[in-house]
PDB file of C-alpha atoms in Angstrom:
ATOM      1  CA  VAL A  11      39.413 -17.016 -66.883  1.00  0.00           C
ATOM      2  CA  ILE A  12      41.955 -18.437 -69.464  1.00  0.00           C
ATOM      3  CA  GLY A  13      44.771 -20.571 -68.223  1.00  0.00           C
ATOM      4  CA  GLU A  14      45.594 -23.646 -66.268  1.00  0.00           C
ATOM      5  CA  PRO A  15      43.161 -25.208 -63.956  1.00  0.00           C
ATOM      6  CA  VAL A  16      43.821 -25.521 -60.183  1.00  0.00           C
ATOM      7  CA  THR A  17      46.126 -28.531 -59.305  1.00  0.00           C
ATOM      8  CA  TRP A  18      45.572 -30.634 -56.153  1.00  0.00           C
ATOM      9  CA  THR A  19      47.859 -33.305 -54.486  1.00  0.00           C
ATOM     10  CA  TRP A  20      45.893 -36.416 -53.307  1.00  0.00           C
ATOM     11  CA  GLU A  21      45.821 -36.878 -49.631  1.00  0.00           C
ATOM     12  CA  PRO A  22      44.923 -40.533 -48.889  1.00  0.00           C
ATOM     13  CA  ASP A  23      42.890 -40.042 -45.799  1.00  0.00           C
ATOM     14  CA  ARG A  24      40.932 -36.923 -46.780  1.00  0.00           C
ATOM     15  CA  PRO A  25      37.523 -37.068 -48.524  1.00  0.00           C
ATOM     16  CA  PHE A  26      37.702 -34.266 -51.276  1.00  0.00           C
ATOM     17  CA  ILE A  27      35.072 -34.795 -53.901  1.00  0.00           C
ATOM     18  CA  GLU A  28      32.447 -32.863 -51.879  1.00  0.00           C
ATOM     19  CA  GLU A  29      34.838 -29.948 -51.599  1.00  0.00           C
ATOM     20  CA  LEU A  30      35.579 -30.050 -55.271  1.00  0.00           C
ATOM     21  CA  VAL A  31      31.896 -29.973 -56.240  1.00  0.00           C
ATOM     22  CA  ARG A  32      31.237 -27.098 -53.992  1.00  0.00           C
ATOM     23  CA  GLY A  33      33.971 -25.126 -55.667  1.00  0.00           C
ATOM     24  CA  GLY A  34      32.364 -25.826 -59.159  1.00  0.00           C
ATOM     25  CA  LEU A  35      35.851 -25.448 -60.979  1.00  0.00           C
ATOM     26  CA  PRO A  36      37.808 -28.044 -62.866  1.00  0.00           C
ATOM     27  CA  VAL A  37      40.666 -29.585 -61.003  1.00  0.00           C
ATOM     28  CA  VAL A  38      43.656 -31.692 -61.913  1.00  0.00           C
ATOM     29  CA  ILE A  39      44.585 -34.103 -59.138  1.00  0.00           C
ATOM     30  CA  LYS A  40      48.226 -35.276 -58.830  1.00  0.00           C
ATOM     31  CA  ASN A  41      49.715 -38.370 -57.158  1.00  0.00           C
ATOM     32  CA  THR A  42      46.416 -40.067 -56.746  1.00  0.00           C
ATOM     33  CA  VAL A  43      45.310 -43.525 -55.804  1.00  0.00           C
ATOM     34  CA  VAL A  44      45.218 -44.353 -59.444  1.00  0.00           C
ATOM     35  CA  GLU A  45      49.076 -44.653 -59.291  1.00  0.00           C
ATOM     36  CA  ALA A  46      48.521 -47.848 -57.245  1.00  0.00           C
ATOM     37  CA  TRP A  47      45.807 -49.357 -59.781  1.00  0.00           C
ATOM     38  CA  PRO A  48      46.810 -52.538 -61.549  1.00  0.00           C
ATOM     39  CA  ALA A  49      45.561 -50.931 -64.646  1.00  0.00           C
ATOM     40  CA  ARG A  50      48.386 -48.299 -64.462  1.00  0.00           C
ATOM     41  CA  ARG A  51      50.883 -51.108 -65.034  1.00  0.00           C
ATOM     42  CA  LYS A  52      49.036 -53.541 -67.095  1.00  0.00           C
ATOM     43  CA  TRP A  53      46.754 -51.609 -69.489  1.00  0.00           C
ATOM     44  CA  ASN A  54      47.691 -51.306 -73.122  1.00  0.00           C
ATOM     45  CA  MET A  55      45.863 -52.277 -76.340  1.00  0.00           C
ATOM     46  CA  THR A  56      47.099 -55.790 -76.320  1.00  0.00           C
ATOM     47  CA  TYR A  57      46.078 -56.381 -72.635  1.00  0.00           C
ATOM     48  CA  LEU A  58      42.549 -54.672 -73.161  1.00  0.00           C
ATOM     49  CA  ALA A  59      41.878 -56.874 -76.307  1.00  0.00           C
ATOM     50  CA  GLY A  60      42.604 -60.025 -74.251  1.00  0.00           C
ATOM     51  CA  LYS A  61      40.512 -59.017 -71.238  1.00  0.00           C
ATOM     52  CA  MET A  62      37.194 -57.653 -72.739  1.00  0.00           C
ATOM     53  CA  ASP A  63      34.395 -59.935 -71.986  1.00  0.00           C
ATOM     54  CA  ALA A  64      32.642 -59.499 -75.234  1.00  0.00           C
ATOM     55  CA  GLU A  65      33.879 -61.053 -78.490  1.00  0.00           C
ATOM     56  CA  VAL A  66      31.621 -58.412 -80.367  1.00  0.00           C
ATOM     57  CA  LEU A  67      31.636 -54.819 -79.449  1.00  0.00           C
ATOM     58  CA  PRO A  68      28.308 -53.281 -79.937  1.00  0.00           C
ATOM     59  CA  ALA A  69      27.753 -49.768 -81.495  1.00  0.00           C
ATOM     60  CA  VAL A  70      31.354 -48.888 -82.546  1.00  0.00           C
ATOM     61  CA  LYS A  71      31.386 -45.313 -84.202  1.00  0.00           C
ATOM     62  CA  CYS A  72      33.384 -45.632 -87.378  1.00  0.00           C
ATOM     63  CA  SER A  73      34.259 -42.183 -89.112  1.00  0.00           C
ATOM     64  CA  ASN A  74      36.544 -40.386 -91.485  1.00  0.00           C
ATOM     65  CA  SER A  75      35.579 -37.088 -89.848  1.00  0.00           C
ATOM     66  CA  TYR A  76      36.767 -37.975 -86.428  1.00  0.00           C
ATOM     67  CA  LEU A  77      33.695 -36.571 -84.797  1.00  0.00           C
ATOM     68  CA  THR A  78      31.537 -38.375 -82.249  1.00  0.00           C
ATOM     69  CA  PHE A  79      28.457 -37.801 -80.325  1.00  0.00           C
ATOM     70  CA  ASP A  80      25.332 -39.326 -78.981  1.00  0.00           C
ATOM     71  CA  PRO A  81      21.815 -37.986 -79.824  1.00  0.00           C
ATOM     72  CA  ASP A  82      19.395 -38.326 -77.032  1.00  0.00           C
ATOM     73  CA  THR A  83      16.578 -40.341 -78.236  1.00  0.00           C
ATOM     74  CA  ARG A  84      14.227 -39.599 -75.229  1.00  0.00           C
ATOM     75  CA  THR A  85      13.799 -35.914 -76.111  1.00  0.00           C
ATOM     76  CA  PRO A  86      10.218 -34.910 -77.478  1.00  0.00           C
ATOM     77  CA  LEU A  87      11.556 -33.673 -80.936  1.00  0.00           C
ATOM     78  CA  LYS A  88      12.238 -36.576 -83.232  1.00  0.00           C
ATOM     79  CA  LEU A  89      14.541 -35.840 -86.085  1.00  0.00           C
ATOM     80  CA  ASP A  90      16.442 -37.937 -88.584  1.00  0.00           C
ATOM     81  CA  LEU A  91      19.815 -36.362 -87.942  1.00  0.00           C
ATOM     82  CA  PRO A  92      22.599 -36.720 -90.361  1.00  0.00           C
ATOM     83  CA  LEU A  93      25.511 -38.352 -88.583  1.00  0.00           C
ATOM     84  CA  PRO A  94      29.128 -37.878 -89.523  1.00  0.00           C
ATOM     85  CA  PHE A  95      29.899 -41.613 -88.759  1.00  0.00           C
ATOM     86  CA  SER A  96      28.321 -45.043 -89.073  1.00  0.00           C
ATOM     87  CA  VAL A  97      27.604 -47.352 -86.231  1.00  0.00           C
ATOM     88  CA  ALA A  98      28.505 -51.049 -86.442  1.00  0.00           C
ATOM     89  CA  ASN A  99      28.940 -54.127 -84.222  1.00  0.00           C
ATOM     90  CA  MET A 100      32.611 -55.050 -84.588  1.00  0.00           C
ATOM     91  CA  SER A 101      34.488 -58.157 -83.608  1.00  0.00           C
ATOM     92  CA  LYS A 102      36.871 -57.296 -80.644  1.00  0.00           C
ATOM     93  CA  ALA A 103      39.921 -58.446 -82.836  1.00  0.00           C
ATOM     94  CA  THR A 104      39.009 -56.103 -85.649  1.00  0.00           C
ATOM     95  CA  PHE A 105      38.234 -53.133 -83.553  1.00  0.00           C
ATOM     96  CA  PHE A 106      41.634 -53.326 -81.756  1.00  0.00           C
ATOM     97  CA  ALA A 107      43.561 -53.810 -85.014  1.00  0.00           C
ATOM     98  CA  CYS A 108      41.749 -50.682 -86.490  1.00  0.00           C
ATOM     99  CA  VAL A 109      42.568 -48.661 -83.462  1.00  0.00           C
ATOM    100  CA  GLN A 110      46.126 -49.524 -83.751  1.00  0.00           C
ATOM    101  CA  ARG A 111      46.526 -49.437 -87.505  1.00  0.00           C
ATOM    102  CA  PRO A 112      43.711 -47.358 -88.966  1.00  0.00           C
ATOM    103  CA  SER A 113      45.255 -47.656 -92.524  1.00  0.00           C
ATOM    104  CA  ALA A 114      44.640 -51.420 -92.507  1.00  0.00           C
ATOM    105  CA  CYS A 115      41.097 -51.352 -91.336  1.00  0.00           C
ATOM    106  CA  PRO A 116      38.723 -53.227 -93.560  1.00  0.00           C
ATOM    107  CA  ASP A 117      35.927 -50.718 -93.415  1.00  0.00           C
ATOM    108  CA  GLY A 118      38.204 -48.049 -94.920  1.00  0.00           C
ATOM    109  CA  MET A 119      37.561 -45.599 -91.901  1.00  0.00           C
ATOM    110  CA  VAL A 120      40.377 -43.945 -90.160  1.00  0.00           C
ATOM    111  CA  GLY A 121      38.640 -43.417 -86.832  1.00  0.00           C
ATOM    112  CA  HIS A 122      36.898 -45.985 -84.458  1.00  0.00           C
ATOM    113  CA  TYR A 123      35.401 -45.069 -81.037  1.00  0.00           C
ATOM    114  CA  TYR A 124      33.965 -47.480 -78.463  1.00  0.00           C
ATOM    115  CA  PHE A 125      32.125 -46.366 -75.291  1.00  0.00           C
ATOM    116  CA  SER A 126      30.682 -48.784 -72.527  1.00  0.00           C
ATOM    117  CA  GLN A 127      30.420 -49.447 -68.912  1.00  0.00           C
ATOM    118  CA  VAL A 128      33.687 -50.950 -67.548  1.00  0.00           C
ATOM    119  CA  PRO A 129      33.274 -54.691 -68.018  1.00  0.00           C
ATOM    120  CA  GLU A 130      33.583 -56.957 -65.008  1.00  0.00           C
ATOM    121  CA  SER A 131      36.779 -58.387 -66.319  1.00  0.00           C
ATOM    122  CA  LEU A 132      38.484 -55.147 -65.846  1.00  0.00           C
ATOM    123  CA  ARG A 133      36.943 -53.716 -62.817  1.00  0.00           C
ATOM    124  CA  GLN A 134      39.557 -55.344 -60.444  1.00  0.00           C
ATOM    125  CA  ASP A 135      42.322 -53.264 -62.323  1.00  0.00           C
ATOM    126  CA  LEU A 136      40.576 -49.996 -61.101  1.00  0.00           C
ATOM    127  CA  LEU A 137      40.785 -50.435 -57.388  1.00  0.00           C
ATOM    128  CA  PRO A 138      41.037 -48.997 -54.766  1.00  0.00           C
ATOM    129  CA  ASP A 139      38.398 -46.356 -55.823  1.00  0.00           C
ATOM    130  CA  ARG A 140      36.180 -45.542 -52.947  1.00  0.00           C
ATOM    131  CA  LYS A 141      37.268 -41.861 -52.515  1.00  0.00           C
ATOM    132  CA  LEU A 142      36.590 -41.105 -56.107  1.00  0.00           C
ATOM    133  CA  TYR A 143      32.791 -41.015 -55.399  1.00  0.00           C
ATOM    134  CA  LEU A 144      30.807 -38.261 -53.999  1.00  0.00           C
ATOM    135  CA  SER A 145      28.393 -40.411 -51.819  1.00  0.00           C
ATOM    136  CA  ALA A 146      27.916 -44.050 -50.716  1.00  0.00           C
ATOM    137  CA  LYS A 147      24.924 -44.127 -53.198  1.00  0.00           C
ATOM    138  CA  ASP A 148      27.287 -43.232 -55.971  1.00  0.00           C
ATOM    139  CA  TYR A 149      29.733 -45.777 -54.844  1.00  0.00           C
ATOM    140  CA  GLU A 150      27.197 -48.487 -54.768  1.00  0.00           C
ATOM    141  CA  SER A 151      25.965 -47.703 -58.220  1.00  0.00           C
ATOM    142  CA  LYS A 152      29.485 -47.897 -59.700  1.00  0.00           C
ATOM    143  CA  LYS A 153      29.013 -45.906 -62.754  1.00  0.00           C
ATOM    144  CA  GLN A 154      32.411 -46.331 -64.273  1.00  0.00           C
ATOM    145  CA  PHE A 155      32.706 -45.858 -68.021  1.00  0.00           C
ATOM    146  CA  LEU A 156      35.430 -46.905 -70.499  1.00  0.00           C
ATOM    147  CA  TRP A 157      36.352 -44.989 -73.749  1.00  0.00           C
ATOM    148  CA  ILE A 158      38.741 -46.638 -76.376  1.00  0.00           C
ATOM    149  CA  SER A 159      39.380 -44.802 -79.625  1.00  0.00           C
ATOM    150  CA  SER A 160      41.757 -44.260 -82.541  1.00  0.00           C
ATOM    151  CA  GLU A 161      44.140 -41.356 -82.365  1.00  0.00           C
ATOM    152  CA  GLY A 162      42.441 -38.055 -83.242  1.00  0.00           C
ATOM    153  CA  MET A 163      38.789 -38.742 -82.328  1.00  0.00           C
ATOM    154  CA  ILE A 164      36.915 -35.629 -81.153  1.00  0.00           C
ATOM    155  CA  THR A 165      33.833 -35.442 -78.924  1.00  0.00           C
ATOM    156  CA  HIS A 166      31.319 -32.887 -80.058  1.00  0.00           C
ATOM    157  CA  GLY A 167      31.334 -29.661 -77.875  1.00  0.00           C
ATOM    158  CA  HIS A 168      28.773 -30.498 -75.081  1.00  0.00           C
ATOM    159  CA  PHE A 169      27.859 -30.314 -71.215  1.00  0.00           C
ATOM    160  CA  ASP A 170      27.496 -33.320 -68.928  1.00  0.00           C
ATOM    161  CA  GLN A 171      24.699 -33.483 -66.431  1.00  0.00           C
ATOM    162  CA  ASP A 172      26.926 -35.345 -63.853  1.00  0.00           C
ATOM    163  CA  TYR A 173      30.192 -34.513 -62.105  1.00  0.00           C
ATOM    164  CA  ASN A 174      33.069 -36.559 -63.584  1.00  0.00           C
ATOM    165  CA  VAL A 175      36.284 -37.909 -62.335  1.00  0.00           C
ATOM    166  CA  PHE A 176      38.289 -38.588 -65.536  1.00  0.00           C
ATOM    167  CA  VAL A 177      41.355 -40.936 -65.624  1.00  0.00           C
ATOM    168  CA  GLN A 178      43.589 -41.285 -68.625  1.00  0.00           C
ATOM    169  CA  LEU A 179      45.288 -44.764 -68.604  1.00  0.00           C
ATOM    170  CA  VAL A 180      46.522 -45.185 -72.246  1.00  0.00           C
ATOM    171  CA  GLY A 181      47.535 -42.424 -74.510  1.00  0.00           C
ATOM    172  CA  GLU A 182      46.583 -38.897 -74.040  1.00  0.00           C
ATOM    173  CA  LYS A 183      43.408 -36.693 -74.395  1.00  0.00           C
ATOM    174  CA  ARG A 184      43.088 -32.834 -74.703  1.00  0.00           C
ATOM    175  CA  PHE A 185      40.221 -31.119 -73.065  1.00  0.00           C
ATOM    176  CA  THR A 186      38.855 -27.790 -73.818  1.00  0.00           C
ATOM    177  CA  LEU A 187      36.611 -26.362 -71.103  1.00  0.00           C
ATOM    178  CA  TRP A 188      34.223 -23.471 -70.942  1.00  0.00           C
ATOM    179  CA  SER A 189      32.685 -21.791 -67.952  1.00  0.00           C
ATOM    180  CA  PRO A 190      28.827 -22.228 -67.398  1.00  0.00           C
ATOM    181  CA  SER A 191      28.595 -18.452 -67.701  1.00  0.00           C
ATOM    182  CA  GLN A 192      29.675 -18.777 -71.518  1.00  0.00           C
ATOM    183  CA  GLN A 193      26.451 -20.846 -72.255  1.00  0.00           C
ATOM    184  CA  ASP A 194      24.963 -18.279 -74.314  1.00  0.00           C
ATOM    185  CA  VAL A 195      27.842 -17.967 -76.694  1.00  0.00           C
ATOM    186  CA  LEU A 196      28.227 -21.698 -77.063  1.00  0.00           C
ATOM    187  CA  TYR A 197      24.589 -21.867 -78.726  1.00  0.00           C
ATOM    188  CA  PRO A 198      23.232 -25.139 -77.222  1.00  0.00           C
ATOM    189  CA  TYR A 199      20.465 -26.753 -79.083  1.00  0.00           C
ATOM    190  CA  PRO A 200      17.017 -26.418 -77.476  1.00  0.00           C
ATOM    191  CA  ARG A 201      16.088 -28.651 -74.620  1.00  0.00           C
ATOM    192  CA  ILE A 202      13.426 -30.600 -76.767  1.00  0.00           C
ATOM    193  CA  HIS A 203      16.181 -31.343 -79.503  1.00  0.00           C
ATOM    194  CA  PRO A 204      18.061 -34.800 -79.530  1.00  0.00           C
ATOM    195  CA  MET A 205      21.464 -32.746 -79.434  1.00  0.00           C
ATOM    196  CA  CYS A 206      20.191 -30.752 -76.353  1.00  0.00           C
ATOM    197  CA  HIS A 207      23.333 -31.312 -74.372  1.00  0.00           C
ATOM    198  CA  LYS A 208      25.648 -30.007 -77.277  1.00  0.00           C
ATOM    199  CA  SER A 209      26.571 -26.827 -78.976  1.00  0.00           C
ATOM    200  CA  ARG A 210      25.360 -25.834 -82.363  1.00  0.00           C
ATOM    201  CA  VAL A 211      28.859 -24.657 -83.216  1.00  0.00           C
ATOM    202  CA  ASN A 212      31.330 -26.714 -85.356  1.00  0.00           C
ATOM    203  CA  PHE A 213      34.550 -25.674 -83.345  1.00  0.00           C
ATOM    204  CA  ARG A 214      36.803 -26.840 -86.133  1.00  0.00           C
ATOM    205  CA  ALA A 215      35.167 -24.617 -88.688  1.00  0.00           C
ATOM    206  CA  PRO A 216      32.861 -22.154 -86.947  1.00  0.00           C
ATOM    207  CA  ASP A 217      30.225 -20.229 -89.032  1.00  0.00           C
ATOM    208  CA  LEU A 218      30.991 -16.802 -87.745  1.00  0.00           C
ATOM    209  CA  ALA A 219      27.853 -15.322 -89.498  1.00  0.00           C
ATOM    210  CA  ARG A 220      25.519 -17.433 -87.544  1.00  0.00           C
ATOM    211  CA  PHE A 221      27.685 -17.766 -84.249  1.00  0.00           C
TER     212      PHE A 221
END
């Protein structure tokens, strides 16, 4: 199927995540509870820089290739993978300055990417959220994650092992989605490889002789 995903309109009193999971297809949800979140009004780079708990952000990815990914260190095959980025602990002030003005960043990199669990200082901005979870157990574990990056950063083609509800609060993000039936032609790495959730294809410059 090539085209637009199904669009749903939020119904406040109707549980819906279980139904979406059964359907097994990507869905865009409109007019959701997110519209009532304080984050919808408050969040911008200045606000986030002031509210983040940590003064030093760990494991920021710094890159001129714009590509990001996380190797899985738990896999049996241990490889010294060449990475198209460096990883650095970066002061909060420097990170947000680099994200907003890459040309002025002291490390000379144009792309910066930070990923973490949502810090406690920002969680109240993302309420109410109960109906965004599949089960009471999921709700109790509160696996909420935060991505902040420079313009143009790209996540390596991959699949996730969990269902996701993705909310874009600042800026915009483009998704390219493939059906699970296309797995073979996406050439994933073997299961024992540290890139096992990812495709071997460089989608910006595919090697058509191999793939």
